[in-house]
Structures are given as structure tokens and as C-alpha cells.
Amino acid sequence: MNKKSFIILSFIFIFQIVCFIPSMKTNAVSTTISGIVTTNGTSFILDGKVFRFAGCNNYDLFTYGDGSNDATPDDIETKFMNKARIDEMMSNMASDGIKVVRTWGFSHETWHGFESQKGVYNEAQFMLFDYILESAKKHNIKVIIVLENYWEAYGGIDTRLKWEGLPGITHPNRAAFFTNAGCKEQYKNYVKHFVTRINHYTNEPYKNDPAIFSWELMNEPRYQDVSEEENLNGTTLRAWVDEMGKLIKELDPNHMVSTGLEGQAAKYGYGANAGNPFVYIHQSPYIDFTTAHPYPDEGWAGLNPDQAAKLVATWIDESHNIVKKPFVMEEFNTHNNKEQYWNAMYGQIEKLNASGDLFWAYASYSGGFYLTHGDPLLKSVFAPHAAKMAQDIPIIPVTPGDLNGDGSVDALDFAKMKVYLLNQSGSTDMNIWDLNNDGQIDSLDLVTLKKILLI
């Protein structure tokens, strides 16, 4: 090759690489506000350090108080809400090692309802939520705020459908929520009211509040039984997730957004296809991390502890290597053999460097799926796991193409990829190996690596 040809080819390669680099970036939230959790590849970052956590669901914090005495501001502060009970619960959770709590930020009921009538927002209820965030901050706990419910508890989307004169209850009926213009407008208005709120205790906007871990679009959304094609591909739900996730990002560019997805699908041997495929929905550019909700010994699931661990490992693998975002096991529990199941699933979270988990659920009593302060399971299983998750992990910069981890991309990496493609064996990190960002490692990545080396 003559010098002129080489120069021309080099410019072509440089152009290709410049165009190529943005497509390799994983979705990330960045902010300069201290205490707000962001993402870097498949990790959460808190104040410059990798943040991994063990936590819980505590869905009904918003009901702490009598929920009726709201005649005066003083009534709201001393009767409608029960600050002492909120503080006690936060204190107990913190002492048990809870770092993140997931809780409901919705209800259409008259008692403690955020929105009991269409478009009418209960200021007393939002004032109570202000205090939840203040108490969480005092106890060094971060909060995932769930904005709506697919299921009927506290009204959910059935109520929003009813307000538009539409039926709910069944999956095909509920599917209308995700396309009906009135339902979407209701949801958007509620999101705007919540996300843009200013905390009346601090006069600070929610978008700057480090107590908020993420906004969650919905508890367990699905677009089920409209058609077999939709059950499998999730096109309609993905469009809704994109639309609503984009809105929240515009209102609050500082905090993360999550889906609340369960992770069920026939291919996992766990549940059925329900119009909410794990990979495709979480590939939305407006979603910052993946979620799944394993309940392995439910009658419809029938998974033993080893199978449950394998399922969790599959989700983590898809999250890290295909979706390329952090993974959170956002709900889980079992009816029986809790220690065996919990240890099996926690073991995968720890070994595979998943980012967090939240058991269902912390409460003021123990029994069934609920645990309270002092429960033996919290001491025997949760506490050791929480301690492991709290260990500091240094941020390791990811350099695409640096396959051997020596800090540079060179001929040694090219040789390593050739060997891998010949043998198809060995450990890989998709963030480093998948150079053309197509979700697989093949000869196209080898060609891309060669182009990088020629520059």
C-alpha cells in the first residue's frame, strides 16, 4: 500500500470510528448533585464509588397516619401523617442494613389517596410523602418511587380506565391503558405533579433530592393477551415506556428511571410471554437499569432453589451483556425454605456483581412474605448479604477493545479475540468485546478491532 492510499484509508477508518463510538456508550445518568445515584455501564455510582445495595420493599409507608384529619396544616402534620411511626420504621430498616426501599407513590382510594378523583391531587398526601423522603434522608436510605400499579391494589390502572369509561380487570382490557389518549394524559399529568413537586419541609425540588433513588413507571406493567405477537415482542409496551420515560427525564434529568418489570417469559421457564420482554423493554434509552421479580416456589412457577439461582443468573447475564445496564432483583420471596432460596439467589447477586436486591417485604409484623425488625431471617441471611453488598468496589474504567485488561488496545488483544472466535470459550465482558454493539461477539468485532489498530 502506498503512502497516499494509507492516508486515505486512515481517514476513512477515523471517520468510521468517530461515528461508531457513540453507539457503544451505555445508557447513563450523570449529575453534579452530591448523594444522587447514577450509572456507569453495569454499575451504580454514588459520589464517585460503585454503589451496590441490599434493600426491601415497604409499599405502604404512605398510609402511616389517620388519613382523614386534614382540615388545617397542623392537623396534617400531627394527625393525617404519623411522623413517629415513619421515623421508627426508617430507623428499624436502617439498623437492619437496608440501603434502598421501594414504596408506592400512588393510590386512587379515598383513604390516603394521592388522586382519588381524576386530576384532583390530595396535597395532604403529598405532604406526607415529603416527610417519607425527609425521614429516609435522615436514616441514609434511598427511595424507589413507584408511580402506578398494573394490579388492582389501591385502584391501579383499572381506576384510570374507569375514569375514561373503559373496563379493566382482565389483561386484554387493561391493555387499553397503554394506548388510550385519555389514560396517557392522566398518567402524564400525575407524573408532572409528582416529579416537579417541591418538598414543603426543605423548599427543595424533588429533582434535586438525594433521597430519591429512582422513579419507577409502574409496578409490574404488561401488555398481555392482545395477540401472540404482542405477547412475544412487547412493541406497544415499549412505545409507552419510551414515551413516559422520556417525559420523566425531561422533568428530572438527575434521577434514574426504572420500569418495574417482572421478568417473566416462556423462554426462562418462568411464567409466560406477557407483552413485556425483559431485554427489549429495558433497552429503552430512557431506562437506566433492569428489574425482575422472582417468586420461584409459586404454584405456577415451581422452581427449586438451584433453578431459581439459574434464573437470576440468566437475568444478570442479559442485563450486563445484552442490555448493558445494572440489574436489580427488585422483588422476591418464597413460601417455604426461605433460607435455602434466599441464599441461592443472593449468591448469584454477589458472585455475578449485580447491583442490588429488594426482598418483599419489610413490615410491622412477620408472616408469609413479610418480615419485621428482629426477624431471624434478617439476621441469619439478610445481614451477611447486606454486609457483602456494602463493601467498597473501585471503579474500573472500561476500554472497549482492551480484552486482556492491560490498559491498552493492541496486537495482543487482536490475538486474544482470534483465539476466542476459534474456540468460542473463555470469559468475556460485552462492554469490552462487543465492539459493534450488536449483542454478540463475532468476526465483525474482529474487523472493528483491526480498524482501531490501524489508526
PDB file of C-alpha atoms in Angstrom, residues 150-152 155-162 166-176:
ATOM      1  CA  TYR A 150     -50.841  -2.596  36.925  1.00  0.00           C
ATOM      2  CA  TRP A 151     -52.790  -4.615  39.501  1.00  0.00           C
ATOM      3  CA  GLU A 152     -55.983  -3.653  41.317  1.00  0.00           C
ATOM      4  CA  GLY A 155     -57.050   1.314  42.362  1.00  0.00           C
ATOM      5  CA  GLY A 156     -54.244   0.939  39.858  1.00  0.00           C
ATOM      6  CA  ILE A 157     -54.804   1.398  36.143  1.00  0.00           C
ATOM      7  CA  ASP A 158     -58.293  -0.114  36.490  1.00  0.00           C
ATOM      8  CA  THR A 159     -59.354   3.182  38.071  1.00  0.00           C
ATOM      9  CA  ARG A 160     -57.766   5.251  35.323  1.00  0.00           C
ATOM     10  CA  LEU A 161     -59.547   3.129  32.727  1.00  0.00           C
ATOM     11  CA  LYS A 162     -62.826   3.589  34.607  1.00  0.00           C
ATOM     12  CA  LEU A 166     -63.386   1.751  29.897  1.00  0.00           C
ATOM     13  CA  PRO A 167     -63.382  -1.648  31.622  1.00  0.00           C
ATOM     14  CA  GLY A 168     -60.382  -3.058  33.469  1.00  0.00           C
ATOM     15  CA  ILE A 169     -59.679  -6.241  35.488  1.00  0.00           C
ATOM     16  CA  THR A 170     -58.705  -8.565  32.598  1.00  0.00           C
ATOM     17  CA  HIS A 171     -55.397  -8.375  30.761  1.00  0.00           C
ATOM     18  CA  PRO A 172     -56.921  -7.505  27.345  1.00  0.00           C
ATOM     19  CA  ASN A 173     -58.996  -4.761  28.974  1.00  0.00           C
ATOM     20  CA  ARG A 174     -56.022  -3.336  30.854  1.00  0.00           C
ATOM     21  CA  ALA A 175     -54.007  -3.247  27.642  1.00  0.00           C
ATOM     22  CA  ALA A 176     -56.104  -0.254  26.549  1.00  0.00           C
TER      23      ALA A 176
END
